Each structure stands twice: as C-alpha cells, then as structure tokens.
Amino acid sequence: MAASVALLTAFAVPAASAGVAGAGASASAPTVNLVTNPGFELPSPNLADWGSIPGWNCTGGPAEAAVATTAAHSGTSALTVTPANADSTGECAQTVAVQPDTTYTASAWVRGNFVYLGATGTGRDVAPAWTETTSGGWQQLTTRFTTGPNAHSIRLYVHGWYEQGPFSVDDVRMDGPAPAPATAAGSIPTTDKVVFFTVDDGWTRTPEAERFIADHHLPITAFPLPMPAGTDPDFFRRVTSVPGSSIQDHSVSHSDLSKLPLEQQQVEICDARDAMTRLFGTAPVVFRPPYFAWNADTLQAAANCGIRTVLTADADFSWGASNIWHPGPLQPGDVILMHWTDTLATDLPRALAAADAAGLKPAGLIDYLR
C-alpha cells in the first residue's frame, strides 16, 4: 500500500481544490471524441454482464444487439442490431458528460433502412439525423447541437425504425471540448471534526455489519462492484439509507486501471457508473480506483464519465487493520477505507473508536463534495 500512497502523492493536487473536481474545461481545451467505445472494438471487462457491449446500453440486450466482425466500416468490428419484434427500434445509447452552453458535433456511420442518430437531455431541442436508406452501403449521419445552461450530461442514441429490419453502426463520434480531468484526493479538506467511512467491493454482506450501521446511524459511502450490487441491491439500499450515505463507482472488473489505456479505463468507469445509476437511481460522482492504482489517464477517463473526484484514502481499517497513513491519530477530513467482508462488523466499531478518540464523527462524504 505504500506504493499506492507514493503514487497518490506524485499526482496530488492542492488540497483546496479537492472538493471541486471537474469544474469545467478551459476555453482552450482540445476537441476530442467523447464517445466510449466508438468503434465497437474494445473487449468487455471481466465481470461484465453477459452479452453487454462495452460503453453502450441497448434496449433489446444481446437478443438484438451484437458486435459483428465482418464488413465493418473501419477496423475489425461494428454494431449490428436486429430488432426482435415489431415494437422495437433496436435503440442503443450511452451517457456522455458535457459542459453547459457548449457546441458538440455527433456523427456515426450507419448501414440499413431508417437509421437515426440523435441526443436527448441537451437542454434544447435537437433534431435527429436520419436516412431513409443507405442502399446497402455505409452512410455518415451528422447532427450538431449546443447544450443548455444546466446540461452536464446527454444521452447519445442510435436506432432503427419499426419493421425496417436490421441495421449496423460504426465509428460513432461526439466531438467537443475535453472536460477538465477529475481531481485526485485521499482526504477531504475541512475544518469540521469529521471523518468519512468508505466501504469497497461488496462480495461478502453480513447482517451483523448491516445492523451496526443502522444501530449507530453511520453515513456510509459504498463503492460496490456492479456484479455484487446487482446480486443484492436491496442490501446496498439498506446500508446507505442513513442521510449523507451514497453509492459510488468502483469500476466493473476491479482491475489495475493504471495498466489499461484511457479508452479501456473509460469503459470500466462509465459502465460501472451506468450500472449504479440503473440499480440505485443516482449517477455516481466519485470513483474509487481499485488497489488505489491510477494515473493521469484515469483522471481524464473519470471526467469523461462525469466523475468529479478520484478518491483513495488515508487510513485503512479493513480485515482487522488499523493503519493511518500520516503521523498521529485520525484528523478532520480523513477518508477511511474498509471492505464488505466477514470482518466488517468488527472493523466498523474499531474505526468508530479511533474516530471517537480523535474527537471526530463520521459524516456523509457526498455532502462535503458539493
């Protein structure tokens, strides 16, 4: 863990900015393609849902949408959608982080009859681009839009039309300014006498830990992986029911993201964001990198997924430990790492006792990041 702390220090930003990550890109920010997996070339992360297409949510699931490795527009793969019935348009979409009052250009190469490309949630009406037929070849659709004053994410979609047969999509783009990278933090700057309890993963869920959280009215920031969260979502709803609690992003596969290129890191973070949003109704704004391993690409990938803060910790009370990675006792703003394990029911009271000894109380992390 010492290496992780050293890595955090190497990339850390001034403490005063740690709570306001991703506050908007400068006017000189480069124009980039913000789409996750734009060419349908990226592999699914380990532990991803069977049949999922990285970066994309398709209404018909694997029964309708698949990655084809023949006759792509470019590269080796394209998306092919075959609507399963007369009531389906075969829509596939993804959430893209944007800035208010900013112009973006969306485009995609499509093949088929009555294929549409558009965006919703922009804050302004956007007419989709569409084609009646591509006559068997590839055709590029393009639409341009300017976001409204309150827009921070949009939904980019492609779909066919009722009873018009299969269609294909490749090389999707949404070009605009790159968002400012997320902020890295191991603690939260505050003079309030508070600490923050964070609990990762989610594979082992015990009634004893749940009971301790409820009995002590503890605000918990949970960072579950999508697979255990999807297995037992009611558990995570219960243990984060105390005001100030929240459920945040911990990647899809719990891989060392520092070993992955930016594009694959973006899949890991965005797909986990989508899973948490789908399960719990609120999009995460904090990302906990597995193993505390991250790099500059992680900060940019997180920002591209609408994440403001990449959060590690400065104390670890997991599996019977009581490690504080700075001199002395716990301090205001410290973030404490724990895990959903069979020891959590004893880790929590030990962490609470350490906080009490330092004159600190657990508080809701999300309340201090707004």
PDB file of C-alpha atoms in Angstrom, residues 12-156:
ATOM      1  CA  ALA A  12      -1.964  15.001  -5.914  1.00  0.00           C
ATOM      2  CA  VAL A  13      -3.391  18.452  -6.485  1.00  0.00           C
ATOM      3  CA  PRO A  14      -3.567  21.324  -3.987  1.00  0.00           C
ATOM      4  CA  ALA A  15      -5.924  20.427  -1.162  1.00  0.00           C
ATOM      5  CA  ALA A  16      -8.069  23.494  -1.679  1.00  0.00           C
ATOM      6  CA  SER A  17      -9.325  22.126  -4.993  1.00  0.00           C
ATOM      7  CA  ALA A  18     -10.024  18.551  -3.936  1.00  0.00           C
ATOM      8  CA  GLY A  19     -13.713  19.114  -3.399  1.00  0.00           C
ATOM      9  CA  VAL A  20     -14.432  20.820  -6.702  1.00  0.00           C
ATOM     10  CA  ALA A  21     -13.140  18.365  -9.279  1.00  0.00           C
ATOM     11  CA  GLY A  22     -14.028  18.724 -12.915  1.00  0.00           C
ATOM     12  CA  ALA A  23     -15.426  22.233 -12.587  1.00  0.00           C
ATOM     13  CA  GLY A  24     -15.319  22.752 -16.359  1.00  0.00           C
ATOM     14  CA  ALA A  25     -12.722  22.798 -19.106  1.00  0.00           C
ATOM     15  CA  SER A  26     -10.986  25.948 -20.186  1.00  0.00           C
ATOM     16  CA  ALA A  27     -11.801  27.661 -23.442  1.00  0.00           C
ATOM     17  CA  SER A  28      -8.584  26.222 -24.913  1.00  0.00           C
ATOM     18  CA  ALA A  29      -9.492  22.597 -24.120  1.00  0.00           C
ATOM     19  CA  PRO A  30      -8.820  20.390 -27.150  1.00  0.00           C
ATOM     20  CA  THR A  31     -11.660  18.957 -29.183  1.00  0.00           C
ATOM     21  CA  VAL A  32     -11.868  15.186 -28.748  1.00  0.00           C
ATOM     22  CA  ASN A  33     -14.248  12.323 -29.401  1.00  0.00           C
ATOM     23  CA  LEU A  34     -16.077  11.813 -26.105  1.00  0.00           C
ATOM     24  CA  VAL A  35     -17.847   8.565 -27.061  1.00  0.00           C
ATOM     25  CA  THR A  36     -16.990   5.428 -25.114  1.00  0.00           C
ATOM     26  CA  ASN A  37     -16.024   2.524 -27.398  1.00  0.00           C
ATOM     27  CA  PRO A  38     -16.862   4.478 -30.565  1.00  0.00           C
ATOM     28  CA  GLY A  39     -15.768   1.767 -32.980  1.00  0.00           C
ATOM     29  CA  PHE A  40     -17.072  -1.239 -31.002  1.00  0.00           C
ATOM     30  CA  GLU A  41     -13.530  -2.600 -30.853  1.00  0.00           C
ATOM     31  CA  LEU A  42     -12.969  -2.736 -27.082  1.00  0.00           C
ATOM     32  CA  PRO A  43     -13.352  -6.005 -25.149  1.00  0.00           C
ATOM     33  CA  SER A  44     -15.842  -6.378 -22.323  1.00  0.00           C
ATOM     34  CA  PRO A  45     -14.213  -6.121 -18.881  1.00  0.00           C
ATOM     35  CA  ASN A  46     -14.115  -9.203 -16.700  1.00  0.00           C
ATOM     36  CA  LEU A  47     -17.267  -9.482 -14.541  1.00  0.00           C
ATOM     37  CA  ALA A  48     -19.299  -7.525 -17.109  1.00  0.00           C
ATOM     38  CA  ASP A  49     -22.853  -8.674 -17.788  1.00  0.00           C
ATOM     39  CA  TRP A  50     -23.021 -11.438 -20.368  1.00  0.00           C
ATOM     40  CA  GLY A  51     -23.715 -10.046 -23.800  1.00  0.00           C
ATOM     41  CA  SER A  52     -23.022  -6.447 -22.835  1.00  0.00           C
ATOM     42  CA  ILE A  53     -21.444  -4.118 -25.368  1.00  0.00           C
ATOM     43  CA  PRO A  54     -18.809  -2.000 -23.607  1.00  0.00           C
ATOM     44  CA  GLY A  55     -19.934   1.600 -23.271  1.00  0.00           C
ATOM     45  CA  TRP A  56     -23.385   1.019 -24.737  1.00  0.00           C
ATOM     46  CA  ASN A  57     -26.838   0.196 -23.348  1.00  0.00           C
ATOM     47  CA  CYS A  58     -29.088  -1.489 -25.891  1.00  0.00           C
ATOM     48  CA  THR A  59     -32.781  -1.801 -25.059  1.00  0.00           C
ATOM     49  CA  GLY A  60     -33.084  -5.259 -26.584  1.00  0.00           C
ATOM     50  CA  GLY A  61     -29.939  -6.591 -24.924  1.00  0.00           C
ATOM     51  CA  PRO A  62     -27.978  -9.436 -26.511  1.00  0.00           C
ATOM     52  CA  ALA A  63     -31.146 -10.750 -28.176  1.00  0.00           C
ATOM     53  CA  GLU A  64     -30.970  -7.751 -30.520  1.00  0.00           C
ATOM     54  CA  ALA A  65     -27.541  -6.136 -30.407  1.00  0.00           C
ATOM     55  CA  ALA A  66     -24.189  -7.773 -31.082  1.00  0.00           C
ATOM     56  CA  VAL A  67     -20.725  -6.838 -32.220  1.00  0.00           C
ATOM     57  CA  ALA A  68     -20.069  -8.187 -35.717  1.00  0.00           C
ATOM     58  CA  THR A  69     -16.567  -8.776 -37.048  1.00  0.00           C
ATOM     59  CA  THR A  70     -17.463  -8.735 -40.741  1.00  0.00           C
ATOM     60  CA  ALA A  71     -17.977  -5.794 -43.101  1.00  0.00           C
ATOM     61  CA  ALA A  72     -17.149  -3.073 -40.564  1.00  0.00           C
ATOM     62  CA  HIS A  73     -16.860   0.499 -41.770  1.00  0.00           C
ATOM     63  CA  SER A  74     -13.350   0.636 -40.312  1.00  0.00           C
ATOM     64  CA  GLY A  75     -11.327  -1.540 -38.011  1.00  0.00           C
ATOM     65  CA  THR A  76     -12.479  -5.082 -37.338  1.00  0.00           C
ATOM     66  CA  SER A  77     -15.879  -4.611 -35.641  1.00  0.00           C
ATOM     67  CA  ALA A  78     -19.210  -2.839 -35.951  1.00  0.00           C
ATOM     68  CA  LEU A  79     -22.503  -2.927 -34.062  1.00  0.00           C
ATOM     69  CA  THR A  80     -25.275  -4.908 -35.710  1.00  0.00           C
ATOM     70  CA  VAL A  81     -28.818  -4.623 -34.351  1.00  0.00           C
ATOM     71  CA  THR A  82     -31.694  -6.862 -35.366  1.00  0.00           C
ATOM     72  CA  PRO A  83     -34.933  -5.649 -33.725  1.00  0.00           C
ATOM     73  CA  ALA A  84     -36.603  -8.674 -32.153  1.00  0.00           C
ATOM     74  CA  ASN A  85     -40.204  -7.689 -32.861  1.00  0.00           C
ATOM     75  CA  ALA A  86     -42.441  -5.081 -34.481  1.00  0.00           C
ATOM     76  CA  ASP A  87     -42.456  -2.947 -31.307  1.00  0.00           C
ATOM     77  CA  SER A  88     -38.675  -2.446 -31.181  1.00  0.00           C
ATOM     78  CA  THR A  89     -36.461   0.129 -32.859  1.00  0.00           C
ATOM     79  CA  GLY A  90     -33.310  -1.560 -31.550  1.00  0.00           C
ATOM     80  CA  GLU A  91     -32.044   1.526 -29.756  1.00  0.00           C
ATOM     81  CA  CYS A  92     -28.502   1.630 -28.362  1.00  0.00           C
ATOM     82  CA  ALA A  93     -27.366   4.635 -26.323  1.00  0.00           C
ATOM     83  CA  GLN A  94     -24.797   5.945 -23.882  1.00  0.00           C
ATOM     84  CA  THR A  95     -24.494   8.823 -21.429  1.00  0.00           C
ATOM     85  CA  VAL A  96     -21.815  11.372 -22.326  1.00  0.00           C
ATOM     86  CA  ALA A  97     -20.543  14.055 -19.958  1.00  0.00           C
ATOM     87  CA  VAL A  98     -20.829  17.553 -21.434  1.00  0.00           C
ATOM     88  CA  GLN A  99     -20.420  21.178 -20.461  1.00  0.00           C
ATOM     89  CA  PRO A 100     -23.250  23.719 -20.401  1.00  0.00           C
ATOM     90  CA  ASP A 101     -23.633  26.179 -23.275  1.00  0.00           C
ATOM     91  CA  THR A 102     -21.190  24.251 -25.428  1.00  0.00           C
ATOM     92  CA  THR A 103     -21.473  23.075 -29.028  1.00  0.00           C
ATOM     93  CA  TYR A 104     -20.898  19.431 -29.973  1.00  0.00           C
ATOM     94  CA  THR A 105     -20.976  17.554 -33.258  1.00  0.00           C
ATOM     95  CA  ALA A 106     -22.266  13.970 -33.242  1.00  0.00           C
ATOM     96  CA  SER A 107     -21.757  11.604 -36.155  1.00  0.00           C
ATOM     97  CA  ALA A 108     -21.935   7.907 -36.959  1.00  0.00           C
ATOM     98  CA  TRP A 109     -21.537   5.676 -39.978  1.00  0.00           C
ATOM     99  CA  VAL A 110     -24.665   3.568 -40.453  1.00  0.00           C
ATOM    100  CA  ARG A 111     -25.997   0.950 -42.811  1.00  0.00           C
ATOM    101  CA  GLY A 112     -29.655  -0.026 -43.229  1.00  0.00           C
ATOM    102  CA  ASN A 113     -33.088   1.491 -43.630  1.00  0.00           C
ATOM    103  CA  PHE A 114     -34.446   4.339 -41.488  1.00  0.00           C
ATOM    104  CA  VAL A 115     -31.495   4.674 -39.120  1.00  0.00           C
ATOM    105  CA  TYR A 116     -31.411   7.589 -36.667  1.00  0.00           C
ATOM    106  CA  LEU A 117     -28.714   9.392 -34.665  1.00  0.00           C
ATOM    107  CA  GLY A 118     -29.569  11.971 -32.020  1.00  0.00           C
ATOM    108  CA  ALA A 119     -29.204  13.266 -28.488  1.00  0.00           C
ATOM    109  CA  THR A 120     -31.564  13.915 -25.597  1.00  0.00           C
ATOM    110  CA  GLY A 121     -31.057  15.769 -22.329  1.00  0.00           C
ATOM    111  CA  THR A 122     -29.219  18.601 -24.058  1.00  0.00           C
ATOM    112  CA  GLY A 123     -31.458  21.298 -22.617  1.00  0.00           C
ATOM    113  CA  ARG A 124     -32.529  22.270 -26.112  1.00  0.00           C
ATOM    114  CA  ASP A 125     -34.458  20.521 -28.867  1.00  0.00           C
ATOM    115  CA  VAL A 126     -32.178  18.530 -31.152  1.00  0.00           C
ATOM    116  CA  ALA A 127     -33.450  17.199 -34.455  1.00  0.00           C
ATOM    117  CA  PRO A 128     -32.002  13.736 -35.124  1.00  0.00           C
ATOM    118  CA  ALA A 129     -30.041  12.969 -38.246  1.00  0.00           C
ATOM    119  CA  TRP A 130     -31.522  10.072 -40.214  1.00  0.00           C
ATOM    120  CA  THR A 131     -31.543   8.301 -43.525  1.00  0.00           C
ATOM    121  CA  GLU A 132     -34.316   6.526 -45.366  1.00  0.00           C
ATOM    122  CA  THR A 133     -31.866   4.009 -46.767  1.00  0.00           C
ATOM    123  CA  THR A 134     -28.142   3.602 -47.239  1.00  0.00           C
ATOM    124  CA  SER A 135     -28.751   1.325 -50.262  1.00  0.00           C
ATOM    125  CA  GLY A 136     -26.650  -1.438 -48.775  1.00  0.00           C
ATOM    126  CA  GLY A 137     -23.535   0.670 -48.156  1.00  0.00           C
ATOM    127  CA  TRP A 138     -22.261   2.860 -45.334  1.00  0.00           C
ATOM    128  CA  GLN A 139     -23.506   6.443 -44.896  1.00  0.00           C
ATOM    129  CA  GLN A 140     -22.441   9.048 -42.350  1.00  0.00           C
ATOM    130  CA  LEU A 141     -25.108  10.776 -40.252  1.00  0.00           C
ATOM    131  CA  THR A 142     -24.204  14.074 -38.565  1.00  0.00           C
ATOM    132  CA  THR A 143     -26.036  16.380 -36.167  1.00  0.00           C
ATOM    133  CA  ARG A 144     -24.791  19.435 -34.291  1.00  0.00           C
ATOM    134  CA  PHE A 145     -26.207  20.854 -31.062  1.00  0.00           C
ATOM    135  CA  THR A 146     -25.472  23.330 -28.301  1.00  0.00           C
ATOM    136  CA  THR A 147     -26.185  22.311 -24.723  1.00  0.00           C
ATOM    137  CA  GLY A 148     -28.379  24.342 -22.421  1.00  0.00           C
ATOM    138  CA  PRO A 149     -27.169  26.258 -19.359  1.00  0.00           C
ATOM    139  CA  ASN A 150     -27.839  23.350 -16.962  1.00  0.00           C
ATOM    140  CA  ALA A 151     -26.709  20.418 -19.093  1.00  0.00           C
ATOM    141  CA  HIS A 152     -23.917  18.265 -17.654  1.00  0.00           C
ATOM    142  CA  SER A 153     -24.638  15.019 -19.477  1.00  0.00           C
ATOM    143  CA  ILE A 154     -26.571  13.984 -22.558  1.00  0.00           C
ATOM    144  CA  ARG A 155     -27.865  10.707 -23.908  1.00  0.00           C
ATOM    145  CA  LEU A 156     -26.473   9.899 -27.345  1.00  0.00           C
TER     146      LEU A 156
END
